Tab-separated table of C-alpha atoms in Angstrom:
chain	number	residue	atom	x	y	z
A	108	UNK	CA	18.253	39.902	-10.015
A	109	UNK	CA	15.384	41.220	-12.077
A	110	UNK	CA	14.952	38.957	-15.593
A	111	UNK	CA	15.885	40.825	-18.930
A	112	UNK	CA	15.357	39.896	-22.686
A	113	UNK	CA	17.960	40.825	-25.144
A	114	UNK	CA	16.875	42.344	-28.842
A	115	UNK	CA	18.918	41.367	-31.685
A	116	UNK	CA	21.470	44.348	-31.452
A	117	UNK	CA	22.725	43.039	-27.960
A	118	UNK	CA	20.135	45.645	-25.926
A	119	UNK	CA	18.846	44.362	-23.217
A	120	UNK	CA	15.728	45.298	-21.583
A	121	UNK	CA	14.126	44.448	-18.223
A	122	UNK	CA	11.335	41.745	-18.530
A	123	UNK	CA	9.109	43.522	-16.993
A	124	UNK	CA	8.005	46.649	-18.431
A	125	UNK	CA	4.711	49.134	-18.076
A	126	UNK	CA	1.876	49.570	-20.395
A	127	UNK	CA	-0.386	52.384	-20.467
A	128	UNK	CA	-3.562	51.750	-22.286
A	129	UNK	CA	-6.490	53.345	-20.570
A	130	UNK	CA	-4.212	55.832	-18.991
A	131	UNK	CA	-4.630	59.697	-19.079
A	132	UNK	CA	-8.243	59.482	-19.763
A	133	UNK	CA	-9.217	60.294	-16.844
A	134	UNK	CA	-8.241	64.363	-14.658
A	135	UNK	CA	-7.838	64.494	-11.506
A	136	UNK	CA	-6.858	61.934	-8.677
A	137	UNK	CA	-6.952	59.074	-10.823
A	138	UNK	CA	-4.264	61.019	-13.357
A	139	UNK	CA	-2.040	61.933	-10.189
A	140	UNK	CA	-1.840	58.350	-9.546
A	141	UNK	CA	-1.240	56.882	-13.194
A	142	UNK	CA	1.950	59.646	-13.201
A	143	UNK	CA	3.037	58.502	-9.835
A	144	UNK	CA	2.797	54.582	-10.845
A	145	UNK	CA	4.870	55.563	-14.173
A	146	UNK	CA	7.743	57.797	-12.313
A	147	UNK	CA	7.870	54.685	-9.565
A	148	UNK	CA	8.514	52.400	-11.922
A	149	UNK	CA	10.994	54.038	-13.324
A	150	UNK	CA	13.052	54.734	-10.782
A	151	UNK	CA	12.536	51.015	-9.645
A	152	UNK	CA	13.839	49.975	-12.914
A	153	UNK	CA	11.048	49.453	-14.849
A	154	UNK	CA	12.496	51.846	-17.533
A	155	UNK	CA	10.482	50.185	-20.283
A	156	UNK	CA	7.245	51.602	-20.806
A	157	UNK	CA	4.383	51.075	-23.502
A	158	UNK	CA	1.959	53.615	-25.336
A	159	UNK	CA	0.588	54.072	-28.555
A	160	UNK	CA	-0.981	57.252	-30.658
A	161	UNK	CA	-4.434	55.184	-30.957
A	162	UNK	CA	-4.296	55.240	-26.951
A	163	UNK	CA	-7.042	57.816	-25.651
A	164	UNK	CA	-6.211	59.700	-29.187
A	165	UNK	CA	-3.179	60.348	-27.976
A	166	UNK	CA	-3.483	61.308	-24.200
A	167	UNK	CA	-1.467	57.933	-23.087
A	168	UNK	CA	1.054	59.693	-24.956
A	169	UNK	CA	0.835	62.910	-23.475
A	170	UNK	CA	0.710	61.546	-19.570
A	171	UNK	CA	4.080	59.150	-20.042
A	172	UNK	CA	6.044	62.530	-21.692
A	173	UNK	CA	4.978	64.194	-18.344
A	174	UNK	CA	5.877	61.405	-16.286
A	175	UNK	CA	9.349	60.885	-17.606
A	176	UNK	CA	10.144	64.553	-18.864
A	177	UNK	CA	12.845	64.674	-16.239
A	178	UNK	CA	14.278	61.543	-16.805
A	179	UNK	CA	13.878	60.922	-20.894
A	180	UNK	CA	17.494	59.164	-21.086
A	181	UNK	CA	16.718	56.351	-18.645
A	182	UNK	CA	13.317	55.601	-19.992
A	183	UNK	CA	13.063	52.526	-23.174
A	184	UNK	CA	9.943	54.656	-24.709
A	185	UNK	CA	7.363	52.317	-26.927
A	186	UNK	CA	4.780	53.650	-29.019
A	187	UNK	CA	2.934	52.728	-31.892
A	188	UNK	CA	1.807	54.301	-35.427
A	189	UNK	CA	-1.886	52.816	-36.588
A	190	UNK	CA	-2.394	50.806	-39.563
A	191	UNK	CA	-4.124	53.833	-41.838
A	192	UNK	CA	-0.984	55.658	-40.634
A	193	UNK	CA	1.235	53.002	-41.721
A	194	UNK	CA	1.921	54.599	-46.164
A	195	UNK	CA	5.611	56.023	-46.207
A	196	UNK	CA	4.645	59.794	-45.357
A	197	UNK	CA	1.595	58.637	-42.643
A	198	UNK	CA	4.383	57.110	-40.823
A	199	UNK	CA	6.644	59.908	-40.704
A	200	UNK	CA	3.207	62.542	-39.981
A	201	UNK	CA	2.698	60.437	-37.227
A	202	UNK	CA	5.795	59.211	-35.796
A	203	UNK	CA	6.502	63.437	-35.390
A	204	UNK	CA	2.913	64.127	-33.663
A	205	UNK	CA	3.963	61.098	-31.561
A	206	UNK	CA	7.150	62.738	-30.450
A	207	UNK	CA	5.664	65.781	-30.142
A	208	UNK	CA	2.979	64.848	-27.623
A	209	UNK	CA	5.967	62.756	-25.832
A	210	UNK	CA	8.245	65.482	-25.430
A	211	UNK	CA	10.692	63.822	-26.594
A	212	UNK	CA	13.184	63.780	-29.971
A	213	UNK	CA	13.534	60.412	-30.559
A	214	UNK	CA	11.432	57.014	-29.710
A	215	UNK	CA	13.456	53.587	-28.621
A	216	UNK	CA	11.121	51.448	-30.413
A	217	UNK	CA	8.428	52.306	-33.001
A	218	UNK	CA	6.018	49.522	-33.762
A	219	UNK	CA	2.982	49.043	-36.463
A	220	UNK	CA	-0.343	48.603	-34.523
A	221	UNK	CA	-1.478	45.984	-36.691
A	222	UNK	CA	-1.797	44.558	-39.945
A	223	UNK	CA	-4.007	46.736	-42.552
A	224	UNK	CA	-3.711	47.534	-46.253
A	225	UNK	CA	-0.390	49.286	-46.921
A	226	UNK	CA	2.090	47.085	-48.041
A	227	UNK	CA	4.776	45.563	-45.499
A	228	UNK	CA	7.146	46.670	-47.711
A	229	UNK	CA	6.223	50.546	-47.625
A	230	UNK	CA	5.732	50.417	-43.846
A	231	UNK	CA	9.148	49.148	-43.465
A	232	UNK	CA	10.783	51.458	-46.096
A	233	UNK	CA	8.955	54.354	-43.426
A	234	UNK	CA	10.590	53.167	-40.992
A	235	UNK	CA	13.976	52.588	-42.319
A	236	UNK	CA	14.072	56.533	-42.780
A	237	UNK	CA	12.604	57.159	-39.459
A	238	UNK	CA	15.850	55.550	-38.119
A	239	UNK	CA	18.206	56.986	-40.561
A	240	UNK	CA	16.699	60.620	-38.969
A	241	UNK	CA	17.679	59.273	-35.224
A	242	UNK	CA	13.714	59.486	-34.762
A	243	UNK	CA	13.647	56.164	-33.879
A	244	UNK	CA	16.413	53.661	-32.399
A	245	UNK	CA	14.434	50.396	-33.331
A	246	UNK	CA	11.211	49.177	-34.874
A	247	UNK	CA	9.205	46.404	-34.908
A	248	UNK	CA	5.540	45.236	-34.897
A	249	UNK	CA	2.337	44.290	-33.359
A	250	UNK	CA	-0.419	41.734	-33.641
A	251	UNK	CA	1.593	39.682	-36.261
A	252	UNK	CA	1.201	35.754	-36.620
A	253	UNK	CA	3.348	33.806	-37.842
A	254	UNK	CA	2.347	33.805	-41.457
A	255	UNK	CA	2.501	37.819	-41.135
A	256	UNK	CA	6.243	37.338	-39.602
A	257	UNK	CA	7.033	34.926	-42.455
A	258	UNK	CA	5.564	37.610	-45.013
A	259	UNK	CA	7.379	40.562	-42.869
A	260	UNK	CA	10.736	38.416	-43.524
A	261	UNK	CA	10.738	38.626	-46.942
A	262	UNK	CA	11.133	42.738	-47.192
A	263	UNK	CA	13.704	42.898	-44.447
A	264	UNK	CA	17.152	41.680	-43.235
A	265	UNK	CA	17.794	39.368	-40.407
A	266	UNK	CA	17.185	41.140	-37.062
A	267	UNK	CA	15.894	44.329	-38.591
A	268	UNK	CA	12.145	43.436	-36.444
A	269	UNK	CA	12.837	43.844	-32.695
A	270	UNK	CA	9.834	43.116	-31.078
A	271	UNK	CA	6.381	41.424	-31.697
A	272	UNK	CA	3.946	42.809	-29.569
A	273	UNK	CA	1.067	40.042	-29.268
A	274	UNK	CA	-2.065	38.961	-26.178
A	275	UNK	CA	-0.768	36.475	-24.310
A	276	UNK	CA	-1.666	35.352	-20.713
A	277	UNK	CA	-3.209	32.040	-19.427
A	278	UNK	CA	-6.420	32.537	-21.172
A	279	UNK	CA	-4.836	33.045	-24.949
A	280	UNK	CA	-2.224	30.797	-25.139
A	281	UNK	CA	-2.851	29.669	-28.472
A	282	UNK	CA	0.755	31.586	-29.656
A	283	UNK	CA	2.659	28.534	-27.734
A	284	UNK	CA	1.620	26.453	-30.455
A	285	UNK	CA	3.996	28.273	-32.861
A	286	UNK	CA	4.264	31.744	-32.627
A	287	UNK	CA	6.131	32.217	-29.726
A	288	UNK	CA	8.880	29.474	-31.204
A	289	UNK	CA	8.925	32.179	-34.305
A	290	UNK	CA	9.739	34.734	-33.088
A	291	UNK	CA	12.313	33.283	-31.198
A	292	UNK	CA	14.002	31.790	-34.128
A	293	UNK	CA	14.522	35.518	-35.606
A	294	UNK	CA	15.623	36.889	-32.619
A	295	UNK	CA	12.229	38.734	-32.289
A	296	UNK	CA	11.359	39.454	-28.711
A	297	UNK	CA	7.555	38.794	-27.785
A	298	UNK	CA	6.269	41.760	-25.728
A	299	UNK	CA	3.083	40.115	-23.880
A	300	UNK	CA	0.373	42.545	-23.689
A	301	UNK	CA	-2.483	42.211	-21.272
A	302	UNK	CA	-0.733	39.363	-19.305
A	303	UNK	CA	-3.245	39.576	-16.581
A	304	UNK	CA	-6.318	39.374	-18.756
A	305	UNK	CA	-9.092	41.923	-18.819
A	306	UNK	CA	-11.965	42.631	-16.722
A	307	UNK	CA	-10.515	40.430	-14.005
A	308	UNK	CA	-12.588	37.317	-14.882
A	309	UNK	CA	-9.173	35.600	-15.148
A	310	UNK	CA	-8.363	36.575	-11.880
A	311	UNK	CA	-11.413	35.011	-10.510
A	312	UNK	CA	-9.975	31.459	-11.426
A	313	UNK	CA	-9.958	28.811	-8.243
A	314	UNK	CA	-6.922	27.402	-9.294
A	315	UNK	CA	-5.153	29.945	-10.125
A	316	UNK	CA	-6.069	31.783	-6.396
A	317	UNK	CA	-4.950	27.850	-5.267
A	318	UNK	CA	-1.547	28.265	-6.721
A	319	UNK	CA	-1.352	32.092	-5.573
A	320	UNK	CA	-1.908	30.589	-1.613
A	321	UNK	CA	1.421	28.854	-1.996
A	322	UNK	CA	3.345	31.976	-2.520
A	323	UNK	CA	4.416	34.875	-0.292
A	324	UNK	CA	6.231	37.948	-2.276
A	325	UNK	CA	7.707	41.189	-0.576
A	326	UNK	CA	4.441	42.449	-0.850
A	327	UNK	CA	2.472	39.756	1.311
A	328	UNK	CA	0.419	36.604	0.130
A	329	UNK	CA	0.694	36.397	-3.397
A	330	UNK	CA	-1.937	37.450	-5.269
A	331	UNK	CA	-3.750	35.986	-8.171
A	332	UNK	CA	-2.320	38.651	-10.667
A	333	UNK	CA	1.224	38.185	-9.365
A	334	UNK	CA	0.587	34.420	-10.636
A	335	UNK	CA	-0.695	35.198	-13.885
A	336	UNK	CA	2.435	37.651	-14.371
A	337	UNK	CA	4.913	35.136	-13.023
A	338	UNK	CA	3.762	32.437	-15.361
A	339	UNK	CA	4.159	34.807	-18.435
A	340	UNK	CA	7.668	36.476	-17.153
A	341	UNK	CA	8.696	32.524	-16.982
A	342	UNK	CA	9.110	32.123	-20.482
A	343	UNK	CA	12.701	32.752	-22.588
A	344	UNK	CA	12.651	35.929	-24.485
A	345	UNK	CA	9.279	37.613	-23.488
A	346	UNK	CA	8.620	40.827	-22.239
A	347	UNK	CA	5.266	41.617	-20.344
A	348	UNK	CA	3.718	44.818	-20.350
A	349	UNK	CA	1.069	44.719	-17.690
A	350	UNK	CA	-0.675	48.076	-16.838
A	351	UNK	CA	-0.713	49.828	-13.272
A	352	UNK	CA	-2.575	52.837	-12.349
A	353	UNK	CA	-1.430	53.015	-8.761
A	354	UNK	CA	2.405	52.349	-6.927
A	355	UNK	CA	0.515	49.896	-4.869
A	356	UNK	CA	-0.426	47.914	-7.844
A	357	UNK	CA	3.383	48.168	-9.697
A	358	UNK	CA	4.857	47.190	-6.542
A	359	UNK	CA	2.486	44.052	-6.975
A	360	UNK	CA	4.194	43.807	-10.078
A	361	UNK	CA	7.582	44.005	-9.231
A	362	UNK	CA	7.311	41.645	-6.548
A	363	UNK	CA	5.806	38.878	-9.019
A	364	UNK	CA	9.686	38.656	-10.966
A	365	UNK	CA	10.647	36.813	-7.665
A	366	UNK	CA	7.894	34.167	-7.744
A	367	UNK	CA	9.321	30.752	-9.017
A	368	UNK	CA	6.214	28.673	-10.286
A	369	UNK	CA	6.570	24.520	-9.015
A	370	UNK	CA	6.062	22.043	-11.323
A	371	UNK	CA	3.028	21.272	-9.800
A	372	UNK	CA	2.057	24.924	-9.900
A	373	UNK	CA	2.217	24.690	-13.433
A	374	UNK	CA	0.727	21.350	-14.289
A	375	UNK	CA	-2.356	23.166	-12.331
A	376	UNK	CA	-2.279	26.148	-14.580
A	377	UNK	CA	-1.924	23.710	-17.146
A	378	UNK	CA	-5.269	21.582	-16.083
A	379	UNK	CA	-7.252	24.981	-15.869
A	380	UNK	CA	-6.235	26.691	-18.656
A	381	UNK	CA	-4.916	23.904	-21.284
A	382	UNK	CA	-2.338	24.736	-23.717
A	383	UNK	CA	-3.055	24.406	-27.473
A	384	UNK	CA	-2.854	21.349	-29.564
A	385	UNK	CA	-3.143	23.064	-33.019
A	386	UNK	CA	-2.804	25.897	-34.493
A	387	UNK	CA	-4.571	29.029	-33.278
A	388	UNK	CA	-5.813	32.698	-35.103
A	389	UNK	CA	-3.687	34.865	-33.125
A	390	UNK	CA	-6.156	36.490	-30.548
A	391	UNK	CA	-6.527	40.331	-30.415
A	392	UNK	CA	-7.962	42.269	-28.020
C-alpha cells in the first residue's frame, strides 16, 4: 500500500507526488513525453503534482493544465505565487493568471515561493480571501526555516499552514536538525523538493550505488535514485516531489515506495552523507 501524509484538515495525500520544474520548456518530443509522464502518474495514483508561476514563466503551468484537463477532479494541483507577487492584490493578480494558464477554477494548495519583503501578515490576509472565493482549498509555504515558521505562527491560527515546501535529500540534510521536528509539531507537512539532488553528482555516490545493489524493485535492480527517494519517503509526514520527464523514469519512482532501507543501509547513508550536529541555514536551490 502506497505511503500517504495527512494535512491538518484530515486530507490525505499520497507520499509521493510529481514536480515539474524544468518542464514545458522544451516543443516537441521531449514535451510529448513530460505530458505522458504527468497523465501516467496520475492514473497510477500519483494525483499530487507540483508547479509554480516562476516555472519557465509560466509554461510548467501551462503543460500540467494540458496534462490533467480531462481529469482536473482527481488531480491535488500545487502551485506557487512569487515573493514580489506576494502584497494582498499581487496575490490575487497572480493566483487568477495561475488558474488561468491551468485551466482550472480553483488550486488545492497555493504556496508563497519564498520569503521577501511583504509582510507575513499581508500574504496571509491574501490568501485568506483567496480561500473564502473557493480559488484555493489550502495554502501554505515554501523555503521557510524554522525561525520564519515561528514568525509565520504568530499571524495565523493553528493548522491554517498546510505544507512547507523545503530541499531536502541526502546531500542537505541540515533540516533534520530542527526543521523537520517543526513542522511536525504544527501539523505542517514537509513537501521535499529535489529529493534526488541535481545534476546527478549525488547519484554518482559509491555507497549509495552499494546500498542500491541490495535492492530489486518491480522495475529491476534498484537504482541509485530509487535509494535516494526511498530514504526521503522513509520519514513521518513528508511528501517528496521528485521530477520525471519520461513514464520510464516515474515508474522508477513508483517502484522506490516499496524499497524498505536496512539498518545497515542506513548507517551507510549515514557514514557518506552525515547528518547535522547543529543548526543549519536552510539550503535553497
Amino acid at each position: 500500500m502506497a505511503k500517504t501524509v495527512t494535512l491538518a484538515d484530515g486530507t490525505k495525500l499520497p507520499a509521493l507526488g510529481m514536480g515539474t520544474w524544468n518542464m514545458g520548456d522544451t516543443l516537441g518530443a521531449r514535451m510529448t513525453q513530460e505530458l505522458e509522464s504527468l497523465r501516467y502518474g496520475v492514473d497510477a495514483g500519483i494525483t499530487l503534482i507540483d508547479t509554480a508561476e516562476m516555472y519557465g514563466d509560466g509554461r510548467s503551468e501551462a503543460l500540467v493544465g494540458e496534462a490533467i484537463y480531462r481529469e482536473r477532479e482527481k488531480v491535488f494541483l500545487v502551485s506557487k505565487v512569487l515573493p514580489n507577487h506576494a502584497s494582498g492584490a499581487g496575490v490575487a493578480e497572480a493566483c487568477r493568471n495561475s488558474l488561468r494558464r491551468l485551466g482550472t477554477e480553483y488550486m488545492d494548495l497555493y504556496l508563497l515561493h519564498w520569503r521577501g519583503s511583504v509582510p507575513l501578515v499581508e500574504t496571509v490576509e491574501a490568501f485568506r480571501k483567496l480561500k473564502q472565493q473557493g480559488l484555493i482549498k489550502h495554502w501554505g509555504v515554501s523555503n521557510f526555516d524554522v525561525e520564519d515558521i515561528e514568525e509565520l505562527e504568530r499571524c495565523i491560527n493553528p493548522g491554517e499552514c498546510a505544507v512547507n515546501q523545503i530541499l531536502y535529500s541526502l546531500e542537505h540534510r541540515g533540516v533534520e536538525y530542527d526543521l523537520l521536528d517543526a513542522n511536525r509539531f504544527r501539523n505542517i507537512v514537509t513537501m521535499a523538493y529535489s529529493p534526488i539532488g541535481q545534476g546527478g553528482a549525488l547519484l554518482q555516490n559509491p555507497s549509495l550505488k552499494a546500498v542500491a545493489q541490495r535492492h530489486i524493485t518491480a522495475t529491476g535492480p534498484a537504482t541509485p535514485a530509487q535509494i535516494a527517494l526511498a530514504w526521503v519517503l522513509r520519514q513521518r509526514n513528508v511528501l517528496a516531489i521528485p521530477k520525471a520527464g519520461s513514464v520510464q523514469h516515474l515508474k522508477e519512482n513508483i517502484a522506490a515506495q516499496d524499497i524498505t532501507l536496512t539498518e545497515q543501509d542506513l548507517s551507510d547513508l549515514d557514514h557518506a552523507f552525515a547528518p547535522p550536529h547543529k543548526k543549519i541555514a536552510l539550503e535553497m536551490i
